[in-house]
GROMACS .gro file of C-alpha atoms in nm:
model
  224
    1UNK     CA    1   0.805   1.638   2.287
    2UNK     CA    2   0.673   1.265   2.246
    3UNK     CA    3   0.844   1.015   2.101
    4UNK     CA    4   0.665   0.740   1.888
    5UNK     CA    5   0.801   0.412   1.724
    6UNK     CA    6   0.631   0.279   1.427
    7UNK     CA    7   0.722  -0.048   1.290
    8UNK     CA    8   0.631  -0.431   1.280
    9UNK     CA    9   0.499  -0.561   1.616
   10UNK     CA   10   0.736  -0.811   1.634
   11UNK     CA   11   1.041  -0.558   1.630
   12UNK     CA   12   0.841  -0.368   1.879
   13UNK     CA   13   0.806  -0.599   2.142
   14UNK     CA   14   1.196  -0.676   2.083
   15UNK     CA   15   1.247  -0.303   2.147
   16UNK     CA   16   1.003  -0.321   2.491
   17UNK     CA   17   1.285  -0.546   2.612
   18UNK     CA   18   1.592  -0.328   2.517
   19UNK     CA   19   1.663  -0.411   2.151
   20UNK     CA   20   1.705  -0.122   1.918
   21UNK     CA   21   1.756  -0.255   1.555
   22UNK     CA   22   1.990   0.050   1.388
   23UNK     CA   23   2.014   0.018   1.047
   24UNK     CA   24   2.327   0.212   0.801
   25UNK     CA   25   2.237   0.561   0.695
   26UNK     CA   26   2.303   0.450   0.360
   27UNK     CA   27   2.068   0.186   0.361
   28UNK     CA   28   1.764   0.391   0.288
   29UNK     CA   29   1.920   0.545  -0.047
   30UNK     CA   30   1.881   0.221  -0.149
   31UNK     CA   31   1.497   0.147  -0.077
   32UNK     CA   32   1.364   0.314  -0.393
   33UNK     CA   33   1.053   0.105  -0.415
   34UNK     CA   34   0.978   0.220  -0.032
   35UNK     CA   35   0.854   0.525  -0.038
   36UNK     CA   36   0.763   0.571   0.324
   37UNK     CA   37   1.148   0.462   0.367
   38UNK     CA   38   1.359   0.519   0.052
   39UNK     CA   39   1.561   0.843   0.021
   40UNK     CA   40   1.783   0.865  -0.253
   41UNK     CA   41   1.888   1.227  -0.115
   42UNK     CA   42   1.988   1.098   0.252
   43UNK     CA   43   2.329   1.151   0.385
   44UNK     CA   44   2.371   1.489   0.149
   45UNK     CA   45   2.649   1.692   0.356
   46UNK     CA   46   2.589   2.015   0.033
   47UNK     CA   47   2.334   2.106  -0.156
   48UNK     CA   48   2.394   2.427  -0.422
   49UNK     CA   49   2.108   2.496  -0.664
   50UNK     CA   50   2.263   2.596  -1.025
   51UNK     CA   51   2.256   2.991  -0.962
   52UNK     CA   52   2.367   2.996  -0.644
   53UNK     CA   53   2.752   2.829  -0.753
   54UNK     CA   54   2.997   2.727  -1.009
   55UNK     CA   55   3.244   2.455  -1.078
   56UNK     CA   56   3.553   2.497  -1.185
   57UNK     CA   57   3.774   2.221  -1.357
   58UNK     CA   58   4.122   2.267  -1.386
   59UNK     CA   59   4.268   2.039  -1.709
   60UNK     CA   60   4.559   1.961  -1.564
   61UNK     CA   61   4.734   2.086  -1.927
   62UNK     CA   62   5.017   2.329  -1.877
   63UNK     CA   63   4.879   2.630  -2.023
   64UNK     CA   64   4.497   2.585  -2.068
   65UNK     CA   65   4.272   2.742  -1.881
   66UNK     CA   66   4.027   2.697  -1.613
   67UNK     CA   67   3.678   2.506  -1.731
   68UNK     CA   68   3.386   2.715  -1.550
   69UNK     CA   69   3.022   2.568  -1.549
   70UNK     CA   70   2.753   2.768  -1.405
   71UNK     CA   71   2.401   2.861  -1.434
   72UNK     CA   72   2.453   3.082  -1.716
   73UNK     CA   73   2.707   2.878  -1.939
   74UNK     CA   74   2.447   2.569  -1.918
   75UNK     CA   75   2.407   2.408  -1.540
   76UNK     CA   76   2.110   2.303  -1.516
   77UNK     CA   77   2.070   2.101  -1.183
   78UNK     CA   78   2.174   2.160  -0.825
   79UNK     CA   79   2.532   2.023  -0.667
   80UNK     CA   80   2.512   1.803  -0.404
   81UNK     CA   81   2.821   1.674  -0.246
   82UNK     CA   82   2.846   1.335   0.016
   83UNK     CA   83   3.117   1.302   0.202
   84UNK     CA   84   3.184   0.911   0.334
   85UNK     CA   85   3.199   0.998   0.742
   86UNK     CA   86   2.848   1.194   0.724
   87UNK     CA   87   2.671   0.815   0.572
   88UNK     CA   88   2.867   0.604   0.808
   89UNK     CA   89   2.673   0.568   1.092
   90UNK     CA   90   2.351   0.370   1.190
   91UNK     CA   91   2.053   0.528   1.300
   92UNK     CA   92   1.727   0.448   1.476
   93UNK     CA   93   1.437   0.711   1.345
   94UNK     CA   94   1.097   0.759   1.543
   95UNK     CA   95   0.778   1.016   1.539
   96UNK     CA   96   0.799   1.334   1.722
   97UNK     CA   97   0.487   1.468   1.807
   98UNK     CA   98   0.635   1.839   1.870
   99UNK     CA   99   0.276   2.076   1.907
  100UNK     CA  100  -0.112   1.989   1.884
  101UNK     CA  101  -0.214   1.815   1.596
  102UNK     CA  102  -0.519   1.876   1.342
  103UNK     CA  103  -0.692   1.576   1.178
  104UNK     CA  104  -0.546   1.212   1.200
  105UNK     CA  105  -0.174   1.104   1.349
  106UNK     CA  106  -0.087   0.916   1.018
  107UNK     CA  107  -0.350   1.005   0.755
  108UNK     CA  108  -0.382   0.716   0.504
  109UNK     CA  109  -0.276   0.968   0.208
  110UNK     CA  110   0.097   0.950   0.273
  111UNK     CA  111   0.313   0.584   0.319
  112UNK     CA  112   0.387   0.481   0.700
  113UNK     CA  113   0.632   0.182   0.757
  114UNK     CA  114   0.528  -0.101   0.926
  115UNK     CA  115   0.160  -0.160   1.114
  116UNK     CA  116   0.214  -0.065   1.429
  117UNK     CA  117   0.304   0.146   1.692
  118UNK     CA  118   0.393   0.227   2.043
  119UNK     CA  119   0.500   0.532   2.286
  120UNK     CA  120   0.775   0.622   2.492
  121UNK     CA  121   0.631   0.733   2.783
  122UNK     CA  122   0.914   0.912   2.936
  123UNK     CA  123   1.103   1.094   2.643
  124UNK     CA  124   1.398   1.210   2.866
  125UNK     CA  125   1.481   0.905   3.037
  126UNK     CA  126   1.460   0.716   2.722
  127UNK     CA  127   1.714   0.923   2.595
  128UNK     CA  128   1.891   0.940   2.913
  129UNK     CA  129   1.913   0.566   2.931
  130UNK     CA  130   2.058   0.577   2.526
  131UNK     CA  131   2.355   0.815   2.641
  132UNK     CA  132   2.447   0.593   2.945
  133UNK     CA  133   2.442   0.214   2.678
  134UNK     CA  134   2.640   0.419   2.421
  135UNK     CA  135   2.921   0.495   2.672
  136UNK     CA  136   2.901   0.162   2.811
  137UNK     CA  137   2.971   0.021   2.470
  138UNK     CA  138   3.206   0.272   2.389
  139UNK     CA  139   2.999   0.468   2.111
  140UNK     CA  140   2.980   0.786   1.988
  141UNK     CA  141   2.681   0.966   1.837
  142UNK     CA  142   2.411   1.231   1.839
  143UNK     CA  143   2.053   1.248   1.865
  144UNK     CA  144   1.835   1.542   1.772
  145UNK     CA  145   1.484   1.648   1.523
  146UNK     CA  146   1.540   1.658   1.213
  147UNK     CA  147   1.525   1.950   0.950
  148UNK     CA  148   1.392   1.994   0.652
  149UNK     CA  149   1.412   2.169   0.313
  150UNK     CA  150   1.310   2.256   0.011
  151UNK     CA  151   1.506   2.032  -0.321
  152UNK     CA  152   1.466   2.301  -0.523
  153UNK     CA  153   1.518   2.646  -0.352
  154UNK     CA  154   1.790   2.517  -0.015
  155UNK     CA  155   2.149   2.609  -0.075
  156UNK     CA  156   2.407   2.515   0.140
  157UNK     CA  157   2.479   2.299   0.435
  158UNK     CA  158   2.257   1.963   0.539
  159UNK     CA  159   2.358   1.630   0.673
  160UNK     CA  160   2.262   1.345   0.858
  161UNK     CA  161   2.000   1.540   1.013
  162UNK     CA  162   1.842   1.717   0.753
  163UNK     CA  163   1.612   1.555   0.504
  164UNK     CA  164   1.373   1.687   0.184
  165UNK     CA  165   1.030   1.890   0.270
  166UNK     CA  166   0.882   1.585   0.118
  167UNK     CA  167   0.941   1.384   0.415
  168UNK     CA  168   0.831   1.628   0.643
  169UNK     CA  169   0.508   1.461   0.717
  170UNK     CA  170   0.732   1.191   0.905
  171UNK     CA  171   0.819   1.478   1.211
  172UNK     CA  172   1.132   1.263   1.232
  173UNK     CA  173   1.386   1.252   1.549
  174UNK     CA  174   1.671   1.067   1.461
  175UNK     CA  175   1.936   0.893   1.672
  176UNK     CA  176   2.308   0.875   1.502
  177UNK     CA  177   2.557   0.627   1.640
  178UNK     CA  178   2.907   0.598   1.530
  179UNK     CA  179   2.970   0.235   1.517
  180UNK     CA  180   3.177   0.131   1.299
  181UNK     CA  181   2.994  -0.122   1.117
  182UNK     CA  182   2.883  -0.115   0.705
  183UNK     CA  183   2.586  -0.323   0.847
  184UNK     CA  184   2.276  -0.337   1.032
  185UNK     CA  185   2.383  -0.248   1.404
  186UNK     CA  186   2.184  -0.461   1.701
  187UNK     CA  187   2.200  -0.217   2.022
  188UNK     CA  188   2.095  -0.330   2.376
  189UNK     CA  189   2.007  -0.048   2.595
  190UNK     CA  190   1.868  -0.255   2.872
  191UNK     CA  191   1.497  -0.318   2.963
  192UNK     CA  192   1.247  -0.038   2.852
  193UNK     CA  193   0.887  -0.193   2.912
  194UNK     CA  194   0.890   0.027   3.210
  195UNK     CA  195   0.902   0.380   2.979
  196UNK     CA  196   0.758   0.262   2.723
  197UNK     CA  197   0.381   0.166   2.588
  198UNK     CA  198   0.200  -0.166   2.471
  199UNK     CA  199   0.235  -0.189   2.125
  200UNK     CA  200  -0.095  -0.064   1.939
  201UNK     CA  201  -0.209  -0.136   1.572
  202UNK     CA  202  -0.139   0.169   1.362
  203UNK     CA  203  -0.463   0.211   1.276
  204UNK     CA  204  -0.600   0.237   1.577
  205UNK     CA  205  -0.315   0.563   1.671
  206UNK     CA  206  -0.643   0.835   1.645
  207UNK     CA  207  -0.830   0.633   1.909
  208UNK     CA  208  -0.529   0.619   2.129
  209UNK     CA  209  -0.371   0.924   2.141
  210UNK     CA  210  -0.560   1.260   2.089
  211UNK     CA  211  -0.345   1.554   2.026
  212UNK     CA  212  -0.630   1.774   1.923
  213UNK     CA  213  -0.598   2.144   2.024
  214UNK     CA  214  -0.945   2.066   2.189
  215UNK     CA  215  -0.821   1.786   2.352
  216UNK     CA  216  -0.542   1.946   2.578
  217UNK     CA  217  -0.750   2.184   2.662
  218UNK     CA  218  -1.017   1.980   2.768
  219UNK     CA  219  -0.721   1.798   3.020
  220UNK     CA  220  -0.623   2.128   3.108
  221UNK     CA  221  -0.291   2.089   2.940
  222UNK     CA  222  -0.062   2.374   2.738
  223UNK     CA  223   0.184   2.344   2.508
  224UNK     CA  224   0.505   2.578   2.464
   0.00000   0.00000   0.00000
């Protein structure tokens, strides 16, 4: 796996020198008008689609019965259900090139955020050198791919790590810290311009980096 970072060139070249810039999970449920950014679905910890549950109210009146609402008796969207620990954490989201790649990195059809780019060049000790600042500082977290599913058709459990098929052109890995801030959270993981790549206009990504089928072959590479 390969780990890119797209984003303003500014914020890159703070990140070259140990700055990661987390922002709240939350946040992005908020960017509506960002589309490469905004998810009003992030943070869902349950999703049920309308035939797959039911809800039952109880009245609270001594003697009444049950309400029931399902499918049949006139749901007629899916359940989802947040709970408050799953959106309280920050997290810092990169592109995970996972298996060769057919036509361009970041085709101009879908939204990317920010104009450029750059490469960890040692995707292991990057995230070797996270683990080691978040115990320093004394924070928890988790860092992993993230899945993705279908609005309409997924029932059951999803969380911080799991976002709609619609993003699924992002390839997203996603570190989680706990840190116990509502805010934006600043994290210094010490210097990184030794694993790490110049930082490379995003349009320029298909003349950098060529994860063509053809092309590993050609260095005499596989991928598993």
């Amino acid at each position: 796996m390969l780990l890119l970072k797209l984003g303003q060139r500014k914020h890159l070249e703070a990140l070259r020198k140990g700055l990661l810039y987390l922002n709240p999970l939350a946040f992005f449920r908020s960017l509506e008008a960002d589309q490469a950014r905004g998810d009003r679905t992030e943070g869902i910890d349950y999703i049920y689609q309308p035939d797959d549950c039911e809800l039952v109210f109880d009245t609270g009146i001594p003697g009444s019965e049950k309400i029931r609402v399902s499918a049949a008796s006139g749901l007629a969207g899916r359940v989802q259900i947040r709970m408050q620990r799953t959106s309280s954490c920050n997290i810092f989201c990169m592109f995970a090139v996972t298996k060769p790649m057919e036509g361009p990195l970041f085709p101009k059809y879908h939204q990317w955020f920010g104009d450029s780019f750059l490469i960890f060049t040692q995707t292991q000790e990057f995230l070797s050198r996270i683990v080691a600042a978040a115990k320093r500082q004394g924070l928890k977290g988790e860092c992993r791919l993230v899945q993705y599913y279908d609005e309409n058709k997924h029932t059951g459990e999803a969380g911080r790590f799991w976002k709609s098929s619609s993003f699924s052109y992002q390839s997203e890995y996603r570190i989680a810290l706990e840190t116990g801030t509502e805010g934006p959270f600043s994290f210094e993981v010490g210097d990184l311009s030794d694993i790490t790549s110049d930082v490379f206009p995003l349009d320029q990504a298909d003349q950098v980096l060529k994860f063509h089928p053809e092309d590993l072959e050609a260095a005499g590479l596989s991928w598993d």
